PDB file of C-alpha atoms in Angstrom:
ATOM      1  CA  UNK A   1     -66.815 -23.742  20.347  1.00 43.00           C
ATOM      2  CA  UNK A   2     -64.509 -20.789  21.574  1.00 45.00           C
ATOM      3  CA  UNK A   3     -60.540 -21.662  22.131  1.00 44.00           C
ATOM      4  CA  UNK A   4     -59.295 -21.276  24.887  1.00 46.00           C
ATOM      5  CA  UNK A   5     -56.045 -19.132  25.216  1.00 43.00           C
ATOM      6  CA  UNK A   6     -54.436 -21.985  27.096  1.00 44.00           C
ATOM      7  CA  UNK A   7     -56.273 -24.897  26.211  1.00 42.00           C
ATOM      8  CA  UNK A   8     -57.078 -27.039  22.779  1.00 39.00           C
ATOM      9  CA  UNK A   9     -60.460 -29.017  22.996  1.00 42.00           C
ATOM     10  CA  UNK A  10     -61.110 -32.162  21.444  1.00 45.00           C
ATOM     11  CA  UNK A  11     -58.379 -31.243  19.325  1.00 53.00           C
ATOM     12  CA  UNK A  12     -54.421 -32.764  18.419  1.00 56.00           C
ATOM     13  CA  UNK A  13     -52.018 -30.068  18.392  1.00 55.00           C
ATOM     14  CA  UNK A  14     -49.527 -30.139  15.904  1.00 55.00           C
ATOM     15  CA  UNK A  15     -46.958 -28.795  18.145  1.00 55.00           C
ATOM     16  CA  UNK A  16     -47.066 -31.431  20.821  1.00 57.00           C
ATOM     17  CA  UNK A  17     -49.208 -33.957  19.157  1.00 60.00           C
ATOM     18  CA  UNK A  18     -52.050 -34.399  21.840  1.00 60.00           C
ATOM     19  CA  UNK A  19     -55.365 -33.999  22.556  1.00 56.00           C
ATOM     20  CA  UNK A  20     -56.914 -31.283  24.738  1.00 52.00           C
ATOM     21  CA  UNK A  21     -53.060 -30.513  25.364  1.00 52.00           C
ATOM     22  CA  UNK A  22     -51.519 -27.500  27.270  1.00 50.00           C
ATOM     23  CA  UNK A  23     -48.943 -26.053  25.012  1.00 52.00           C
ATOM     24  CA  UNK A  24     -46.212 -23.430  25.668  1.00 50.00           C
ATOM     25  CA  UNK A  25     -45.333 -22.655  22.383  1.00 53.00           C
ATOM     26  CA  UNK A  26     -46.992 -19.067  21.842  1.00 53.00           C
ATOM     27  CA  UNK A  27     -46.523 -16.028  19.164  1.00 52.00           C
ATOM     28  CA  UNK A  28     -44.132 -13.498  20.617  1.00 49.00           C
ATOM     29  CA  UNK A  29     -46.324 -10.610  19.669  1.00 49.00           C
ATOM     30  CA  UNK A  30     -50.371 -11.573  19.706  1.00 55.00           C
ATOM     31  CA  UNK A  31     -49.443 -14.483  22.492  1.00 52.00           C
ATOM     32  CA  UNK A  32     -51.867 -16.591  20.728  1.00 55.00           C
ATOM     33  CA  UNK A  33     -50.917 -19.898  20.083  1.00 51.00           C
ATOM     34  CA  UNK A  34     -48.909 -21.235  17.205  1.00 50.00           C
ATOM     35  CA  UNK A  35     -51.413 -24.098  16.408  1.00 51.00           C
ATOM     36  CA  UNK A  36     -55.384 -22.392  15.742  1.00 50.00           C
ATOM     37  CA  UNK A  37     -58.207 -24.988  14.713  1.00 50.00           C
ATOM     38  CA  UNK A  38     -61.112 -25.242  12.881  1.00 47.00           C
ATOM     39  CA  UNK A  39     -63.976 -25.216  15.859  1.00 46.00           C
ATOM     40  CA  UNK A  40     -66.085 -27.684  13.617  1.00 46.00           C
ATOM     41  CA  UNK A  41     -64.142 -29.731  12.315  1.00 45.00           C
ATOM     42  CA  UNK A  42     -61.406 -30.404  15.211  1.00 43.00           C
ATOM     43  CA  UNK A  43     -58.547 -30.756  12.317  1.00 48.00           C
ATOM     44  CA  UNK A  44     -55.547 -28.088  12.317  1.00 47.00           C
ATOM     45  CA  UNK A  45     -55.802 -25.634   9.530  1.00 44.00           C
ATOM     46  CA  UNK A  46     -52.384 -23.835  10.011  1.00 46.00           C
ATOM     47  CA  UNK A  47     -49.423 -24.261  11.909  1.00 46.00           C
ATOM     48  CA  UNK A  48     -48.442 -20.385  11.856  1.00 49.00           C
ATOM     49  CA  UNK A  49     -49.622 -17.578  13.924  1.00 52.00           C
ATOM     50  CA  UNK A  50     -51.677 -15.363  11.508  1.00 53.00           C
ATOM     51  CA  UNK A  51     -50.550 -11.697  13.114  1.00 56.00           C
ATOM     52  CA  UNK A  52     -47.238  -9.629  11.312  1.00 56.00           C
ATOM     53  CA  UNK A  53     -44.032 -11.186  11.801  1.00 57.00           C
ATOM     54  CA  UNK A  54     -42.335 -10.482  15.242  1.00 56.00           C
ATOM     55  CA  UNK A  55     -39.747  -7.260  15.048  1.00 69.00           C
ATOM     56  CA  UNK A  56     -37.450  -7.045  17.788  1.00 76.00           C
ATOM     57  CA  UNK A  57     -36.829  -3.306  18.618  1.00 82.00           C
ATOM     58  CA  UNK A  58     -33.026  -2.931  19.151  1.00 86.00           C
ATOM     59  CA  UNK A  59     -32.182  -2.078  23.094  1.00 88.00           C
ATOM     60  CA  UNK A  60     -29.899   1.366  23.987  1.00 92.00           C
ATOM     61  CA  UNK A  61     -25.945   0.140  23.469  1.00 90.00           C
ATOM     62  CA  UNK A  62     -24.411  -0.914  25.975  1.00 91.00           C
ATOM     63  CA  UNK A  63     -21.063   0.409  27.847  1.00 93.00           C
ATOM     64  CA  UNK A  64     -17.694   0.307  26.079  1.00 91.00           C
ATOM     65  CA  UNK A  65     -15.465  -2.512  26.997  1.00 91.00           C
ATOM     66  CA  UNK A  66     -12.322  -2.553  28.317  1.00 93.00           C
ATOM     67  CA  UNK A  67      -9.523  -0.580  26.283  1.00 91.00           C
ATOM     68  CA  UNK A  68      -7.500  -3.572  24.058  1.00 91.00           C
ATOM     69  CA  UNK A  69      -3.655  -4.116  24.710  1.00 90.00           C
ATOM     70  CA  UNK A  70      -1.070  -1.794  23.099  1.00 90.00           C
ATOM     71  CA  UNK A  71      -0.015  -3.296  19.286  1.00 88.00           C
ATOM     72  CA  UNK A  72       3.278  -3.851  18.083  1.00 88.00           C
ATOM     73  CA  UNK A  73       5.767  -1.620  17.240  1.00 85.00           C
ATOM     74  CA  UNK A  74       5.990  -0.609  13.735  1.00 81.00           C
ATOM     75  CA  UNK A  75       8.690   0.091  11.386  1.00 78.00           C
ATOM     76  CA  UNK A  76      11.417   2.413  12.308  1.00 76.00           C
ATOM     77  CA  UNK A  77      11.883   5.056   9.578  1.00 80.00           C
ATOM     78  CA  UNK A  78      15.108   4.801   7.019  1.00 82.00           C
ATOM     79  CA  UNK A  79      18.286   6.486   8.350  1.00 89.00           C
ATOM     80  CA  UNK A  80      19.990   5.374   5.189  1.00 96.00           C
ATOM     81  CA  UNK A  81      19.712   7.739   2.589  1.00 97.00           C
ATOM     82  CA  UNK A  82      21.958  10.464   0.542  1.00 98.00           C
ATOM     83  CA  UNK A  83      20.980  13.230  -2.024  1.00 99.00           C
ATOM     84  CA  UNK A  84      24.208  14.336  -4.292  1.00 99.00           C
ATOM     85  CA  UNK A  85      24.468  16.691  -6.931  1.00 98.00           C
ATOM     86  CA  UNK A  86      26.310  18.252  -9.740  1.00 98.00           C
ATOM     87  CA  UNK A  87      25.993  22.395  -9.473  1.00 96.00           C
ATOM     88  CA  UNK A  88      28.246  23.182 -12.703  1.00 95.00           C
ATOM     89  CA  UNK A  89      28.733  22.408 -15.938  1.00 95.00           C
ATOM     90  CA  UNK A  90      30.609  19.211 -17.259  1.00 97.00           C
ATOM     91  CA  UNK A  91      31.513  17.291 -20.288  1.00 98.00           C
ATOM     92  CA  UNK A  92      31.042  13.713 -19.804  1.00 98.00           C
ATOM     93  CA  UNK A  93      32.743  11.164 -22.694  1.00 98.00           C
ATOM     94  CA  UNK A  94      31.259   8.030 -23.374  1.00 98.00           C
ATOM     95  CA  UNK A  95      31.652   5.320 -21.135  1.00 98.00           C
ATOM     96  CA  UNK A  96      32.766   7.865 -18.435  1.00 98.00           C
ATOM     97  CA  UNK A  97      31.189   8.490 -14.680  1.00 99.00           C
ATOM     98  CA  UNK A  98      29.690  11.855 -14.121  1.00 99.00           C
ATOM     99  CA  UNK A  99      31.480  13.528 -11.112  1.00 98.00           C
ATOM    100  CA  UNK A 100      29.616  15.410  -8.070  1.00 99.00           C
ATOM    101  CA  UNK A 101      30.781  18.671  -6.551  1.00 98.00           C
ATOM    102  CA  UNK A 102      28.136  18.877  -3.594  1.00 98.00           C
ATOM    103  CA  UNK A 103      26.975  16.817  -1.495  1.00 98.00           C
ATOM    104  CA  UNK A 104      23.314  17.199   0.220  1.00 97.00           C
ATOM    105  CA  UNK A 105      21.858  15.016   3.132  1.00 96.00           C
ATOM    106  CA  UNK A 106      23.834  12.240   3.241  1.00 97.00           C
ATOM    107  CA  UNK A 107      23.045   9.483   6.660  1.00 96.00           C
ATOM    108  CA  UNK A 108      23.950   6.071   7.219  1.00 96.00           C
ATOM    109  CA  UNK A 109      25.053   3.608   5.032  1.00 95.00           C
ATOM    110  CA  UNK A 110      25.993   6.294   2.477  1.00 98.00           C
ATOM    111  CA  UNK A 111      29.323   7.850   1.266  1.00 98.00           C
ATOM    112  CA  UNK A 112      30.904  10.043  -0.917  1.00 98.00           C
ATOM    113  CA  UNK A 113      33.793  12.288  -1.195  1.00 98.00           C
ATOM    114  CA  UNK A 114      32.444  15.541  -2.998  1.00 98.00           C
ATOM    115  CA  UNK A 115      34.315  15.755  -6.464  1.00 98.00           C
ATOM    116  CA  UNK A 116      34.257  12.199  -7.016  1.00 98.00           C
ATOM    117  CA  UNK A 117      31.927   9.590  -9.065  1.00 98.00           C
ATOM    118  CA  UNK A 118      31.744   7.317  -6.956  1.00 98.00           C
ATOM    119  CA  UNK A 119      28.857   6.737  -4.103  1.00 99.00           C
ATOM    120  CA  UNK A 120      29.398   4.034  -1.731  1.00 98.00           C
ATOM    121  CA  UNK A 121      26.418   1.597  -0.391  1.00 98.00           C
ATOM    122  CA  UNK A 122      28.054   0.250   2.890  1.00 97.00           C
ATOM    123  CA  UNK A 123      25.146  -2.083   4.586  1.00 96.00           C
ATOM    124  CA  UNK A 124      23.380  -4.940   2.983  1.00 96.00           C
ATOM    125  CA  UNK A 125      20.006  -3.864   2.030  1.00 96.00           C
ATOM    126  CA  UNK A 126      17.379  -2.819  -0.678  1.00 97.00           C
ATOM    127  CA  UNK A 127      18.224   0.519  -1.528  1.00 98.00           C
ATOM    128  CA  UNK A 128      15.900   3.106  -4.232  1.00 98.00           C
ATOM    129  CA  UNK A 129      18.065   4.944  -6.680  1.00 98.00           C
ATOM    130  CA  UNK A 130      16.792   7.810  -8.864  1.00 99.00           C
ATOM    131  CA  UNK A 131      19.297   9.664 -10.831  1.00 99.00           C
ATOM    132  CA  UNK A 132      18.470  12.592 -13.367  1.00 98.00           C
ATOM    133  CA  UNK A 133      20.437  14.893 -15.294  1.00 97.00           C
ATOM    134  CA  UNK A 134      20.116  17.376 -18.158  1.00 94.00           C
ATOM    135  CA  UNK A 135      22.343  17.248 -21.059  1.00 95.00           C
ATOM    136  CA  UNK A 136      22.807  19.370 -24.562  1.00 95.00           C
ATOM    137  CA  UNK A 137      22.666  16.194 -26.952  1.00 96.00           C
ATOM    138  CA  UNK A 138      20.646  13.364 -27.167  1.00 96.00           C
ATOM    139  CA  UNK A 139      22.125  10.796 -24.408  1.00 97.00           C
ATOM    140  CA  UNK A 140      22.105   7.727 -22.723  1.00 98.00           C
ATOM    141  CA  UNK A 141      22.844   7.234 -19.139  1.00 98.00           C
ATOM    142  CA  UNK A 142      22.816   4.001 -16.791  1.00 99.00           C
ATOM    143  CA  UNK A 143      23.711   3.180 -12.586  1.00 99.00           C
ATOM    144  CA  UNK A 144      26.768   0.861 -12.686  1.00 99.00           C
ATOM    145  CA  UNK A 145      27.572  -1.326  -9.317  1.00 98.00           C
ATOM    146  CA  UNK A 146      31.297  -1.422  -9.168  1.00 98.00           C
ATOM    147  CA  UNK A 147      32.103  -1.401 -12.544  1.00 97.00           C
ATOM    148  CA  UNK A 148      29.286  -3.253 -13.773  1.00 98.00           C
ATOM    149  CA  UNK A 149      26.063  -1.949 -15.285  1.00 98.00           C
ATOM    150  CA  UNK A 150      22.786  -2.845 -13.275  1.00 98.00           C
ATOM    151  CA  UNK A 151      20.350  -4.778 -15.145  1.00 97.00           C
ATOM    152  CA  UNK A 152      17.275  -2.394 -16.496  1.00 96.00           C
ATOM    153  CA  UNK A 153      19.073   0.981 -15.664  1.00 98.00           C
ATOM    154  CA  UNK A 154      19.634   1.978 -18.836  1.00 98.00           C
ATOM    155  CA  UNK A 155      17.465   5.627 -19.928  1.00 98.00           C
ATOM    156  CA  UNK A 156      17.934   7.885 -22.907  1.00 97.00           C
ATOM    157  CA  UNK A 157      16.732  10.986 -23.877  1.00 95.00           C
ATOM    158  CA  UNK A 158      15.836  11.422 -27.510  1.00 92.00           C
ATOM    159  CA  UNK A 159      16.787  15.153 -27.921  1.00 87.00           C
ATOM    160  CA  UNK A 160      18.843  18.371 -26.959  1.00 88.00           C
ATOM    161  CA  UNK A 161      18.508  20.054 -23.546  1.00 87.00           C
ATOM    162  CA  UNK A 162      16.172  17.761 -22.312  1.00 90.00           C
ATOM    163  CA  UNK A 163      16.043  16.259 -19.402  1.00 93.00           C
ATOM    164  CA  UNK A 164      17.334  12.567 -18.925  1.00 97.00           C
ATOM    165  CA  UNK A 165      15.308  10.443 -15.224  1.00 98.00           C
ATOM    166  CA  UNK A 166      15.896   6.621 -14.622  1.00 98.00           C
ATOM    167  CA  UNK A 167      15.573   4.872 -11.112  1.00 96.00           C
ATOM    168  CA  UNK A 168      16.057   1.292  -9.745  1.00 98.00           C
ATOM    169  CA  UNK A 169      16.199  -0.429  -6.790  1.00 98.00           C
ATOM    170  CA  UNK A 170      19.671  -2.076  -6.203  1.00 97.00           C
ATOM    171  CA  UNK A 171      19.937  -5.072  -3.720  1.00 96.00           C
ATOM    172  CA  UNK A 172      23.310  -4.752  -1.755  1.00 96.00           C
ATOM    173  CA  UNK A 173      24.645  -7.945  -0.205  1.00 95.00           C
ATOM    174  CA  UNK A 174      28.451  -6.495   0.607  1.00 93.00           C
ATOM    175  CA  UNK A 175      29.645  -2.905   0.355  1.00 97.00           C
ATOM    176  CA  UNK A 176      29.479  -1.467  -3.205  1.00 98.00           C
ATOM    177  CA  UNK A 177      30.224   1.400  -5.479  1.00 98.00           C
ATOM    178  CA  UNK A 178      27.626   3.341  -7.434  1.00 98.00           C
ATOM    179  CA  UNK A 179      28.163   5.499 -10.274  1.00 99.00           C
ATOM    180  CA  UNK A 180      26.091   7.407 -13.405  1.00 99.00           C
ATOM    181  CA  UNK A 181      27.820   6.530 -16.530  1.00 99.00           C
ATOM    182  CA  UNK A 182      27.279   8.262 -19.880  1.00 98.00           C
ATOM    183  CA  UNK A 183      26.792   4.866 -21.284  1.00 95.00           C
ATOM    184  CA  UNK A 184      25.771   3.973 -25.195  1.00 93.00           C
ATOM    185  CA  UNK A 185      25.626   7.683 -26.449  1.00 96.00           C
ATOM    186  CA  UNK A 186      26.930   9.078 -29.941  1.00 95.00           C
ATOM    187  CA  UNK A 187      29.365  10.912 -27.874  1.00 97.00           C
ATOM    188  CA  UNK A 188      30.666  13.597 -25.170  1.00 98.00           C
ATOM    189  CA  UNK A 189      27.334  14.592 -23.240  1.00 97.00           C
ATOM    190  CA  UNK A 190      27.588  17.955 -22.228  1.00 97.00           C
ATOM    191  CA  UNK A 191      25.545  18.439 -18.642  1.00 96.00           C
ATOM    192  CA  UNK A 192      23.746  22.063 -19.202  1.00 91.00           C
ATOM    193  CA  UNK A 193      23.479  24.751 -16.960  1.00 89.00           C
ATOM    194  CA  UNK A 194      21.317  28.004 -17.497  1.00 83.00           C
ATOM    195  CA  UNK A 195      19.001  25.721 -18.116  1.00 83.00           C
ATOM    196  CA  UNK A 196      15.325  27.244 -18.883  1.00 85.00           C
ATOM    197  CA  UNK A 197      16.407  30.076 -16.921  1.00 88.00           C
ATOM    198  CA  UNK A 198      19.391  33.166 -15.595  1.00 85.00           C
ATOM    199  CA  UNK A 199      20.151  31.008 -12.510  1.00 89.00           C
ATOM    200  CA  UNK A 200      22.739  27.655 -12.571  1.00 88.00           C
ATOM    201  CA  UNK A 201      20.540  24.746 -12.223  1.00 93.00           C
ATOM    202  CA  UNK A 202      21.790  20.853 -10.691  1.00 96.00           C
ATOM    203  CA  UNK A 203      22.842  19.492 -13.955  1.00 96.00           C
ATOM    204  CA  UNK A 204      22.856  15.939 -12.818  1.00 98.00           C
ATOM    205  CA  UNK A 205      21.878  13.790  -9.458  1.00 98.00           C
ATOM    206  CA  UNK A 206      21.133  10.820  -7.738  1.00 99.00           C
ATOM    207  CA  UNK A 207      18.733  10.351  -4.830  1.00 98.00           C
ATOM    208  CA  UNK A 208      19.626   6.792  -2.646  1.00 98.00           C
ATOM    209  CA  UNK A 209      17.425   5.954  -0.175  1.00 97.00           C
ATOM    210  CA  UNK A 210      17.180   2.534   1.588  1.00 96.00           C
ATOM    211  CA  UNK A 211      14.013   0.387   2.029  1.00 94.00           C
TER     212      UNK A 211
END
């Protein structure tokens, strides 16, 4: 008995459940219908199509949509920053502030009066400090906030003409004063200049930058 491509004879599709039914249901690639019986026996033997799995072929892209809405602005850059530095040579007791003869670019919230030790933070902030300085004699140096050292600032150098590099970042609420105290050496550091070379070097400086 042939079967037909749109017709089941004498037979109860599985797909629709009747006899000698019409069905719809078809395999996207062979068109042959999901249900195929036995011609002698009249019972379904598979449910499934028996060609390759369907592939769809993907279609050519289609045109770019519209162009999306500006974002947000982002973060302005930091105005607030200051570089200062030491040129010459000094001698710098324990427990004492190192001095600055020059000052670099300085913007903002940041202050200082060449010749002096202090650096003044003037707006509330979070504000990177790196310090470094080079000294004859094994030292140790720390940041102190008006008069008080700042927790975790405290770096040493372990030998002669070497150079001594500790940072922090220092959360101002009100205006403050910074300084770079010789703080916990033996003794008198002396700041070297010359060093490694004919030409005077920075013996000592601190970089403040706000976040």
């Amino acid at each position: 008995m042939a079967i037909s491509d749109s017709l089941f004879d004498n037979r109860r599709c599985r797909i629709c459940f009747k006899v000698n039914c019409i069905c719809s249901s078809r395999c996207q690639k062979c068109r042959h219908f999901i249900c195929t019986c036995s011609p002698r026996s009249h019972q379904c033997k598979k449910t499934t199509c028996g060609c390759s799995p369907f592939i769809p072929v993907p279609g050519p892209p289609g045109p770019a949509g519209p162009a999306g809405s500006p974002g947000a602005n982002g973060t302005a850059a930091s105005t607030d920053y200051g570089y200062i530095y030491q040129s010459t040579a000094q001698i710098v007791p324990v427990e004492t502030d190192v001095t600055f003869d020059t000052n670099g670019a300085i913007f903002g919230a940041i202050a200082h009066t060449v010749g002096d030790a202090g650096i003044t933070i003037n707006t509330p902030g979070d504000y990177k400090v790196i310090f470094s300085l080079t000294g004859q004699q094994a030292n140790q140096f720390a940041l102190f906030v008006d008069g008080t050292l700042f927790p975790g600032t405290i770096y040493g150098s372990n030998s002669t003409d070497q150079q001594n590099t500790g940072f922090a970042i220092i959360t101002v609420a009100t205006p403050v004063t910074l300084t770079l105290r010789n703080h916990t050496s033996a003794g008198s550091i002396s700041l070297e200049t010359l060093a490694g070379g004919t030409e005077a070097n920075v013996t000592a400086s601190i970089l403040i930058q706000r976040l």
